[in-house]
Coordinates of C-alpha atoms in Angstrom, one line a residue:
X101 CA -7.5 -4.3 -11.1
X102 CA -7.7 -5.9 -7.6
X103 CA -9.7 -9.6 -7.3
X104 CA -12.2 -7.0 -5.2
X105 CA -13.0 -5.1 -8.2
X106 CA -13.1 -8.5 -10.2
X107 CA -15.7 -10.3 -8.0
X108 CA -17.4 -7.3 -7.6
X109 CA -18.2 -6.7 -11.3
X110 CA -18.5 -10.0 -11.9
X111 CA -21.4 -10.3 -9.1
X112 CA -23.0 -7.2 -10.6
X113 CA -22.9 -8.5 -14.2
X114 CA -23.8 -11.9 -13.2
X115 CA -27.3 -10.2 -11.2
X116 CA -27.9 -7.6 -13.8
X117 CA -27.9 -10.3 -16.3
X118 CA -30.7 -12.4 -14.5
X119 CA -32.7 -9.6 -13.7
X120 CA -32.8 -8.6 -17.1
X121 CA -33.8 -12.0 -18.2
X122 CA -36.4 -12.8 -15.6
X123 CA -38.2 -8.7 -16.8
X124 CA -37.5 -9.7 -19.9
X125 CA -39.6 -12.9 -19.3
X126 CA -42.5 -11.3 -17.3
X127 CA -42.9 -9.0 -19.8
X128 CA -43.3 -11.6 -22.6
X129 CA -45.5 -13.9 -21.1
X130 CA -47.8 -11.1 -19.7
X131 CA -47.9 -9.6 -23.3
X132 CA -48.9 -13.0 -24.8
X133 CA -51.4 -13.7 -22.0
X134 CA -53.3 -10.4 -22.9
X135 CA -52.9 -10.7 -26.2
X136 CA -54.0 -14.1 -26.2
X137 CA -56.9 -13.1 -24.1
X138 CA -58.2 -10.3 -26.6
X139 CA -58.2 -12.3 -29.3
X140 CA -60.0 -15.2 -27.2
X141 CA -62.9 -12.5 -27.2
X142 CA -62.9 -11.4 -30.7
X143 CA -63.2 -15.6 -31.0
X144 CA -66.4 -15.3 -29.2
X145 CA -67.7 -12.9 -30.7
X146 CA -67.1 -14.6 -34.4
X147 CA -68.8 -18.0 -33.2
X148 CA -71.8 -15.9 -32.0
X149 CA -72.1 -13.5 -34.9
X150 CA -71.9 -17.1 -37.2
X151 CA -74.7 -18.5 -35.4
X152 CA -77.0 -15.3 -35.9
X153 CA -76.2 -15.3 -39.3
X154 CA -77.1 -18.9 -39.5
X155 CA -80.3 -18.4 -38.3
X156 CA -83.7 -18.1 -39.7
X157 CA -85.9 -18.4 -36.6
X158 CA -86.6 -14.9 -35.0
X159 CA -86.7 -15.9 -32.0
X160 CA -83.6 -18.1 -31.3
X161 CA -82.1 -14.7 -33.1
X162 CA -83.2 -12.3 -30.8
X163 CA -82.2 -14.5 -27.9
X164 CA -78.7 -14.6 -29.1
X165 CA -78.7 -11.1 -29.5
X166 CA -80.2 -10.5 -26.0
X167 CA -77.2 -12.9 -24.6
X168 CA -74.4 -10.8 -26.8
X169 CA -76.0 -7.6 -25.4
X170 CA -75.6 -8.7 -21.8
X171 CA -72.7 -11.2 -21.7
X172 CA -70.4 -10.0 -24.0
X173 CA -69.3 -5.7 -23.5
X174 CA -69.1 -4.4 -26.8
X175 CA -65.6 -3.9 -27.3
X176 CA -64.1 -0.3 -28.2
X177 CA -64.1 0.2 -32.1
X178 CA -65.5 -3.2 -32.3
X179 CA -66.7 -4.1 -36.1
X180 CA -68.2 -7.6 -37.8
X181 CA -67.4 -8.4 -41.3
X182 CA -69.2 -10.8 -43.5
X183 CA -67.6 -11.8 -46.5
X184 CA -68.9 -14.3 -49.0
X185 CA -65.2 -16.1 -50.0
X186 CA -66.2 -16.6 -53.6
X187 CA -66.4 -12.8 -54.2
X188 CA -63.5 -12.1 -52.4
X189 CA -61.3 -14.1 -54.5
X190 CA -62.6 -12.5 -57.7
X191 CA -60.6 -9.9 -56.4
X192 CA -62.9 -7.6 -54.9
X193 CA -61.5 -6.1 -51.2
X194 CA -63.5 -5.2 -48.0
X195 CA -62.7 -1.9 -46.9
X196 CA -61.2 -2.2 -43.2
X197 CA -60.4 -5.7 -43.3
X198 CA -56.5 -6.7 -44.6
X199 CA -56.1 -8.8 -47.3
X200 CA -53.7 -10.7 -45.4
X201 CA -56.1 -11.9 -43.2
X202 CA -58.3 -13.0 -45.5
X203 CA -55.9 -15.1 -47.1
X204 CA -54.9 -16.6 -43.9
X205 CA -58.6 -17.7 -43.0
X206 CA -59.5 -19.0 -46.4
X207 CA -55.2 -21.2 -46.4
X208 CA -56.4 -22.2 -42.8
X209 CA -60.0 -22.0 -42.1
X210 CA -59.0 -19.3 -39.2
X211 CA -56.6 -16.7 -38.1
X212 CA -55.4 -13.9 -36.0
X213 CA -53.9 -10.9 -37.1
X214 CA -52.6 -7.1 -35.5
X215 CA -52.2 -4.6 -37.6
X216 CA -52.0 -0.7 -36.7
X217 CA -53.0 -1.4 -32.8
X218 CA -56.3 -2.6 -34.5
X219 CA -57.0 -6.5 -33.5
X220 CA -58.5 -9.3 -35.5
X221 CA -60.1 -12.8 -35.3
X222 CA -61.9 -14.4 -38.3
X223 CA -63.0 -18.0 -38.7
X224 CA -65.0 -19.4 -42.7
X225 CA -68.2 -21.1 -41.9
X226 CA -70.0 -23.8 -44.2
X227 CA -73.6 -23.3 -43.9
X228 CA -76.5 -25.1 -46.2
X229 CA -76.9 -21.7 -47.8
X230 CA -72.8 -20.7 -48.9
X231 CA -69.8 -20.6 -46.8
X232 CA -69.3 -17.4 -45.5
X233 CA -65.9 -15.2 -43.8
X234 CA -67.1 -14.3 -40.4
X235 CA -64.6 -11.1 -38.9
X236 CA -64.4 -9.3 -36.1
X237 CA -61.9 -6.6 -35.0
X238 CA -61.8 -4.0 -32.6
X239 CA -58.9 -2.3 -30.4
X240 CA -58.0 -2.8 -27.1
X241 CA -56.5 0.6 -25.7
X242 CA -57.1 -0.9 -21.5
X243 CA -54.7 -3.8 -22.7
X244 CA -51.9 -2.0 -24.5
X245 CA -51.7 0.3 -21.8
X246 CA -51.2 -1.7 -19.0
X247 CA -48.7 -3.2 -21.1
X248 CA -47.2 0.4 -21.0
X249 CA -47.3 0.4 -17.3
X250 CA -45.8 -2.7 -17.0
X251 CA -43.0 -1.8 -19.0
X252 CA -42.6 1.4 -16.9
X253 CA -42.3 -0.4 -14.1
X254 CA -39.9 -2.9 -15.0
X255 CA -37.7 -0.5 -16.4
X256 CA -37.6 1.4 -13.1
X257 CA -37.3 -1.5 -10.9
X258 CA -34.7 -2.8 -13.2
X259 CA -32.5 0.7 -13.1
X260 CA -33.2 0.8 -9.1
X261 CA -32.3 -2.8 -8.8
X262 CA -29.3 -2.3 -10.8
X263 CA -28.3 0.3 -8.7
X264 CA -28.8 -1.7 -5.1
X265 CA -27.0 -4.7 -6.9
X266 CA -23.9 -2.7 -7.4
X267 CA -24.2 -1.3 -3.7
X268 CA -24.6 -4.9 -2.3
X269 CA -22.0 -6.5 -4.6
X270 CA -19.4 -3.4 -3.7
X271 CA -20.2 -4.1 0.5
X272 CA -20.3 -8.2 -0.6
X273 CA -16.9 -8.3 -2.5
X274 CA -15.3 -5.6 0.2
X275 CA -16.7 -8.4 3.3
X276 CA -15.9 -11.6 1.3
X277 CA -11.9 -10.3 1.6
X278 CA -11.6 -8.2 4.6
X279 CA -10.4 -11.6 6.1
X280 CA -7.6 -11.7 3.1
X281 CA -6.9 -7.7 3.8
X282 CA -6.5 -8.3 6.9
X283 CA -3.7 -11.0 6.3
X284 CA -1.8 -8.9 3.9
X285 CA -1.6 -6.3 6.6
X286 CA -0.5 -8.7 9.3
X287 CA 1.8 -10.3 7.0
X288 CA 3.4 -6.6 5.6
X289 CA 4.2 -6.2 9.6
X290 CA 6.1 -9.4 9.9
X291 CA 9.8 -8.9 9.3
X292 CA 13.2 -10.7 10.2
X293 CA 13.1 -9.3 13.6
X294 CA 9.6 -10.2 14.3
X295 CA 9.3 -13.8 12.8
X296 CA 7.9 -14.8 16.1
X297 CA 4.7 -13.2 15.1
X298 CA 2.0 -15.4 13.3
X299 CA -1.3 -14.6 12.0
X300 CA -4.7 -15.4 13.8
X301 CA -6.0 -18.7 13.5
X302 CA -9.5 -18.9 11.7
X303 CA -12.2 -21.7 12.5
X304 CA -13.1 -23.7 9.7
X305 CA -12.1 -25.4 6.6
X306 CA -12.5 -22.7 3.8
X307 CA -9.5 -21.5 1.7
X308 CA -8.9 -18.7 4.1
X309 CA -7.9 -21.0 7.2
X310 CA -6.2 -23.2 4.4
X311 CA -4.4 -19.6 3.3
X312 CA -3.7 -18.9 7.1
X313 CA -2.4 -21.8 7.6
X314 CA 0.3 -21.8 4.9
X315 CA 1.9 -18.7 6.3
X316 CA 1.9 -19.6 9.8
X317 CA 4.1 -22.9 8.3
X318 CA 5.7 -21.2 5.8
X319 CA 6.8 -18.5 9.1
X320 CA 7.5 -21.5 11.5
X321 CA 10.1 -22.6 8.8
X322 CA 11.7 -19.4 8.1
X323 CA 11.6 -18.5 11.9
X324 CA 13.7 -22.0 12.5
X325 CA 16.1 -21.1 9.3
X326 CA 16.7 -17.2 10.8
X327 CA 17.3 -18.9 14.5
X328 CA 19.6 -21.4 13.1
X329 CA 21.5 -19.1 11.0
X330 CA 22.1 -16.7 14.2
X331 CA 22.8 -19.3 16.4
X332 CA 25.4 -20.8 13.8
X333 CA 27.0 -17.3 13.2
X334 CA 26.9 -15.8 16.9
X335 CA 28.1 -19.2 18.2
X336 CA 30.0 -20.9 16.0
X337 CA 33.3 -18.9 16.5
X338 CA 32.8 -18.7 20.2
X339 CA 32.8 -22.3 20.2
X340 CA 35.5 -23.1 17.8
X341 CA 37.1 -20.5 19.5
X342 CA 38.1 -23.3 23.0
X343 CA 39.5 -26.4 20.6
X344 CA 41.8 -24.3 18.1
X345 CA 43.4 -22.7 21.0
X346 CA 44.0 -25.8 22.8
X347 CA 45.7 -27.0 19.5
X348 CA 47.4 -24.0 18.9
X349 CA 49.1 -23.9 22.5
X350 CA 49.6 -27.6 22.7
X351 CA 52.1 -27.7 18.9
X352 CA 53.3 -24.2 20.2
X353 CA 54.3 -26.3 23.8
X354 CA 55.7 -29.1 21.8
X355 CA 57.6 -27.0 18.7
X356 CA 59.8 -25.0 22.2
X357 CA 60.0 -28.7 23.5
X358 CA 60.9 -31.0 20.7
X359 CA 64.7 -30.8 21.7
X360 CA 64.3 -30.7 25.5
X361 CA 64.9 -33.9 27.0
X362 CA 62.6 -35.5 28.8
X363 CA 59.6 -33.5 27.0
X364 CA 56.6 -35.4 27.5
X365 CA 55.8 -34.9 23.3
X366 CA 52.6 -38.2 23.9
X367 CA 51.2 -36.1 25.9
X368 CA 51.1 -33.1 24.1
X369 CA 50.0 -34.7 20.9
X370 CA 47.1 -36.5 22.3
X371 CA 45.7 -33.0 23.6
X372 CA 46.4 -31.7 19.9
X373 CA 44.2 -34.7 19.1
X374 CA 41.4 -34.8 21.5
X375 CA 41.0 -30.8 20.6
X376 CA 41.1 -31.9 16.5
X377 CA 38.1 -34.6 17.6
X378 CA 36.5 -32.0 19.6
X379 CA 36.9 -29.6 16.8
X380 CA 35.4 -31.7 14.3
X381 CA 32.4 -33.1 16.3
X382 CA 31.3 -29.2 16.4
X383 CA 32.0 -28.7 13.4
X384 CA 29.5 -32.1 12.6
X385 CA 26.9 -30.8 14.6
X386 CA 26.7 -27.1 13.6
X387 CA 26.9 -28.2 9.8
X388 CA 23.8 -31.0 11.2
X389 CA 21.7 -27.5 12.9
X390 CA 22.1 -25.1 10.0
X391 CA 20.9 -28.1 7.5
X392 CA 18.5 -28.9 10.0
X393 CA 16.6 -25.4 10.1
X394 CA 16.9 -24.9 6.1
X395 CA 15.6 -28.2 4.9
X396 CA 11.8 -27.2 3.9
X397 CA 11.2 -29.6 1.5
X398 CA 9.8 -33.0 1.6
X399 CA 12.6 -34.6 0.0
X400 CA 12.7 -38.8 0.6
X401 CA 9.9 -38.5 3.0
X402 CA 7.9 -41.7 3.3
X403 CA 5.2 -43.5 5.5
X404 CA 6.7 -44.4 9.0
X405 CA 6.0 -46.7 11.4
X406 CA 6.2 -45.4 15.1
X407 CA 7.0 -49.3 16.1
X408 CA 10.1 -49.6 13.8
X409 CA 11.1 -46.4 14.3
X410 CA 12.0 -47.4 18.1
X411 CA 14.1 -50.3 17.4
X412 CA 15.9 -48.1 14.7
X413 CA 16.9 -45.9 18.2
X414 CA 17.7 -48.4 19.5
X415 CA 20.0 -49.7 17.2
X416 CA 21.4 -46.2 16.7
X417 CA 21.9 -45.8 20.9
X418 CA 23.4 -49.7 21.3
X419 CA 26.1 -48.8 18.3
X420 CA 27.3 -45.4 20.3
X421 CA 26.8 -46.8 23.9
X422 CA 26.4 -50.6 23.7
X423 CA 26.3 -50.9 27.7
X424 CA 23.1 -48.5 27.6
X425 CA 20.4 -49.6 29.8
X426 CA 17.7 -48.3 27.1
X427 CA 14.4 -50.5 27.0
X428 CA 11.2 -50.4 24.7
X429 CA 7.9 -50.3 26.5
X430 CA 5.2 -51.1 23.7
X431 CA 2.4 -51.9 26.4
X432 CA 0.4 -48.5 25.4
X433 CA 0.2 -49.3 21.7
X434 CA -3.3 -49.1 20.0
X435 CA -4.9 -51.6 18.4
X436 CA -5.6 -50.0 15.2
X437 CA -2.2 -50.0 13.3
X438 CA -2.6 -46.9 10.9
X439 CA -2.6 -44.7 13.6
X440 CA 0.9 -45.2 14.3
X441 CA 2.0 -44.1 11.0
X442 CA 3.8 -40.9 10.3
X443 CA 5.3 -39.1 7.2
X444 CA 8.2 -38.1 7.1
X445 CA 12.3 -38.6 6.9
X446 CA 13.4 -41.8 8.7
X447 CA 17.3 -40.6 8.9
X448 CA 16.3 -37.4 10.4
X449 CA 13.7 -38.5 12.7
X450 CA 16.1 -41.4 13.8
X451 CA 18.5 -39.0 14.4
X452 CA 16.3 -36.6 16.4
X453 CA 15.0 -39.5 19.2
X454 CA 18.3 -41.1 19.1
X455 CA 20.4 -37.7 20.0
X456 CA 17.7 -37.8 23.1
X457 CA 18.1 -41.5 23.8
X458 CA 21.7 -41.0 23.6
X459 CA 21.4 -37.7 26.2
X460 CA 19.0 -39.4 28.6
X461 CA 21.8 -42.7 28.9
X462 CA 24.0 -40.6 29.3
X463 CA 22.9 -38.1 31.6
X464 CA 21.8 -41.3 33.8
X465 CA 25.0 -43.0 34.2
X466 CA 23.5 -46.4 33.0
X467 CA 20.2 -46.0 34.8
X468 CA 17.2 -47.8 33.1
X469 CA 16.0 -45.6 30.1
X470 CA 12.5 -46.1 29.3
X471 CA 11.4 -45.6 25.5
X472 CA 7.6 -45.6 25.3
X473 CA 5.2 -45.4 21.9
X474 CA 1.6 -44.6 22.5
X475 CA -0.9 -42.2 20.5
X476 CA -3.3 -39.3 21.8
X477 CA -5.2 -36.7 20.1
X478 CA -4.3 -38.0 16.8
X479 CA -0.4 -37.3 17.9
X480 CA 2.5 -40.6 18.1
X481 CA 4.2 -39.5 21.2
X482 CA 8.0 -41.0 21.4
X483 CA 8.2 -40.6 25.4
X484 CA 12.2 -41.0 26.7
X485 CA 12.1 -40.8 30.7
X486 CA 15.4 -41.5 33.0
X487 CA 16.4 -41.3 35.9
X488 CA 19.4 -39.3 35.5
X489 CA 20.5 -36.1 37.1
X490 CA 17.7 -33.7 35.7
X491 CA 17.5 -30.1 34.7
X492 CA 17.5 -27.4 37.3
X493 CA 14.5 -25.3 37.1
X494 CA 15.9 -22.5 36.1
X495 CA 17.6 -23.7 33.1
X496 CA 14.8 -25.9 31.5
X497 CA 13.3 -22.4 29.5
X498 CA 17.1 -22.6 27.5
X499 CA 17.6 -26.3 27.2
X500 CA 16.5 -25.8 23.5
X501 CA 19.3 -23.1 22.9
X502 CA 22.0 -24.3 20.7
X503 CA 25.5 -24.7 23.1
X504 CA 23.5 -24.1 26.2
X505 CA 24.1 -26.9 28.9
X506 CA 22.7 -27.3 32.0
X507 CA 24.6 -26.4 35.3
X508 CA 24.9 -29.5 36.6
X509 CA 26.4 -31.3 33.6
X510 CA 30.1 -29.8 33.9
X511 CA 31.7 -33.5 33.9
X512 CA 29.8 -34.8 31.4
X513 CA 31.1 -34.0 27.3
X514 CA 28.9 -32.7 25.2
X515 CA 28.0 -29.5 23.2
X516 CA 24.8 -28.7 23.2
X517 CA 23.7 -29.4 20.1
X518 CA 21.8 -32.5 20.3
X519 CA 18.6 -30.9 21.6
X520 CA 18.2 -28.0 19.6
X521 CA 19.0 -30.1 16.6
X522 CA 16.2 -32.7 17.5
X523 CA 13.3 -29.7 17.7
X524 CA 14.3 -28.7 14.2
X525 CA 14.0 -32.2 13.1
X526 CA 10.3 -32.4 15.0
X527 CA 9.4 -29.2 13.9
X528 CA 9.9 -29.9 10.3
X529 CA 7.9 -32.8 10.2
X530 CA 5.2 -30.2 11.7
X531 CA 5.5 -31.8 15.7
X532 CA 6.6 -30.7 19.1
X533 CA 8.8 -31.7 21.8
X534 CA 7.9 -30.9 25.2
X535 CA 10.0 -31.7 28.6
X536 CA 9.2 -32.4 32.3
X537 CA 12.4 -32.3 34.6
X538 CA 13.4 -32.6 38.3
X539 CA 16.9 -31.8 39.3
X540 CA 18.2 -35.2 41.3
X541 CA 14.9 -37.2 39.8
X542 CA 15.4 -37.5 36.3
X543 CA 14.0 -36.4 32.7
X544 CA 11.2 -37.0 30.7
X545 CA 11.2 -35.7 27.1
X546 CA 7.9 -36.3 24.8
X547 CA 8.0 -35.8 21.4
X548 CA 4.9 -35.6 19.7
X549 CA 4.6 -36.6 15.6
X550 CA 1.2 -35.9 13.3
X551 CA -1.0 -39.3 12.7
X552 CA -0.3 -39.5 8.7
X553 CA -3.9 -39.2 7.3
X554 CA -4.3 -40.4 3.6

């Protein structure tokens, strides 16, 4: 059974349930309150039939029996009884009146009492002249049946009612997770060709943006493991490819030469091992990508602070380049300290900003390199601008493509890995990296980190 179904039966049950209790109530109290009006009447009746049976003066008695007359409606099948108590407990009955009844009035000096649709209301008196056992009944046909009505009528509005809640509660439960259909349709369309796909954002805080959410992270993480693991597979061989045949030819070269006099065997052994260096730095770098892109979890991720972050990069840059012209501008800095905290893995993160630090002091030929920390829109942006040799236009869209280098960098080493390498970093601590470049100008590369919120 679908959670559709579920809801939806629950809702009905739930409804049902308090419909049922709320009739259930009406009923009740309307039956007591007509009921307890009857027999408020009979009452009346008994206190006014004990005073004209109190009475000796003819006249008070007819005006008593002038008020009954035209005050009180005699009552359909309405009889009095008069019963003297100490003949009724010698044992003697009174047709028409139950003997339960009279045992109630004499236990409690008064009572009610139903029996056969026939209503009674009886009070004992103490007069000068003997107590006497005052009863009146009588029926009350209007009453019981607009108790019937009523109970007609709740029983329809209760069957018609169940029957619109299960129509409502059907169209509720089939509204409440069109939003969740629609994501499992979405989703079923997203496959390893189309990972760039993602499902539409939804305003708000409720579990369904929470829901949306996930899989748009959950797809931005397998989208950068796919990516990876193409790039490593279509380009690792093409690039391995250059430094194993410089190895190969130079030991071929010096195998044919190692007898020939005046062979120049230095030289061929330091190609052999600049191409083994070579070699091994791509080898570094496309082990660094593929771990890079796979590495969902948050393992050894702490609270880090923007500020100490920078002078890690710088460390790192001055160890691999110590005449690097790299400064820290810190002028921007806000004044409240917690939002220049981020979460996530120092090493990586280092390693990310350093491998653009490194880039931009290189790229620049020992130009000033400005690394600047500010915050905006609840974002720490690590800002690295030089003044370098920049990016032709028409090769900033592919700068992010592992082993893609720009046109104008032919005497500079490198591999292209740094880059792509530093936007899987960013975009596994859930940021961005966005560049601005003018061929002959320079380079500015921003990337932008969450504010950690606890």
């Amino acid at each position: 059974m679908t959670i559709q179904k579920k809801v939806a039966l629950l809702f009905f049950g739930l409804t049902v349930s308090v419909i049922l209790i709320l009739s259930s109530a009406v009923f009740y109290f309307v039956h007591q309150f007509t009921f307890d009006d009857f027999y408020k009447r009979l009452e009346t009746r008994v206190n006014i039939s004990s005073q004209i049976h109190h009475l000796n003066d003819r006249d008070s008695l007819g005006m008593y029996k002038e008020i009954r007359q035209r005050y009180l409606e005699r009552l359909i099948a309405e009889k009095q009884y008069v019963i003297k108590p100490e003949v009724y407990t010698k044992g003697k009955t009174v047709k028409g009146v139950p003997r339960e009844l009279i045992n109630n009035i004499l236990y409690n000096g008064k009572s009610r009492f139903k029996a056969d649709n026939i209503f009674y209301a009886g009070n004992i008196f103490r007069f000068p002249e003997g107590d006497a056992i005052i009863v009146v009944s009588a029926t009350n046909p209007s009453g019981l049946s607009e108790l019937n009505d009523l109970e007609q009528v709740l029983i329809i509005c209760f069957l018609t009612s169940i029957l619109i809640v299960y129509i409502i509660g059907r169209r509720f439960s089939y509204h409440t997770f069109k939003p969740v259909r629609k994501i499992i349709k979405k989703v079923n369309t997203i496959t390893a060709s189309n990972l760039h796909l993602r499902l539409e954002d939804y305003s708000g805080k409720d579990e369904i943006a929470e829901l949306t959410q996930t899989f748009n992270n959950m797809l931005d993480r397998l989208e950068t493991a796919f990516e990876t693991q193409n790039n490593f597979i279509s380009n690792a061989s093409h690039e391995l490819r250059t430094p194993l045949a410089i190895i190969k030819g130079e030991a071929e070269l010096s195998l044919k030469n190692i007898d020939t006099p005046g062979a120049d065997l230095h030289k061929n052994l330091k190609e052999i091992l600049t191409g083994t260096q070579s070699l091994q730095d791509i080898i570094t770098s496309l082990l660094g990508l593929a771990q890079s892109g796979f590495d969902g979890k948050k393992q050894n991720w702490e609270q880090i602070r923007a500020d100490e972050l920078a002078f890690m990069v710088k460390d790192a840059v001055d160890h691999i380049i110590p005449t690097n012209n790299l400064s820290i501008d810190f002028s921007s800095l806000p004044d409240d300290v917690d939002s220049l905290v981020t979460q996530g893995n120092i090493n990586l993160l280092k390693l990310a900003i350093s491998n653009i630090g490194l880039n931009a002091c290189k790229y620049s030929e020992n130009k000033p390199v400005t690394l600047r920390v500010y915050t905006e829109n609840n974002s720490i942006i690590f800002s690295i601008k030089d003044q370098g040799i920049g990016i032709p236009e028409s090769d900033v869209q592919h700068i992010f493509e592992p082993f893609f280098r720009a046109s104008n960098t032919g005497k500079y080493e490198g591999h292209g890995v740094g880059l792509p390498l530093a936007l899987n970093i960013v975009r596994l601590h859930k940021g961005n990296i966005g560049i601005i470049s003018k061929e002959g100008e320079g380079t500015e590369i921003r990337v932008m980190l969450p504010v950690y919120k606890a």
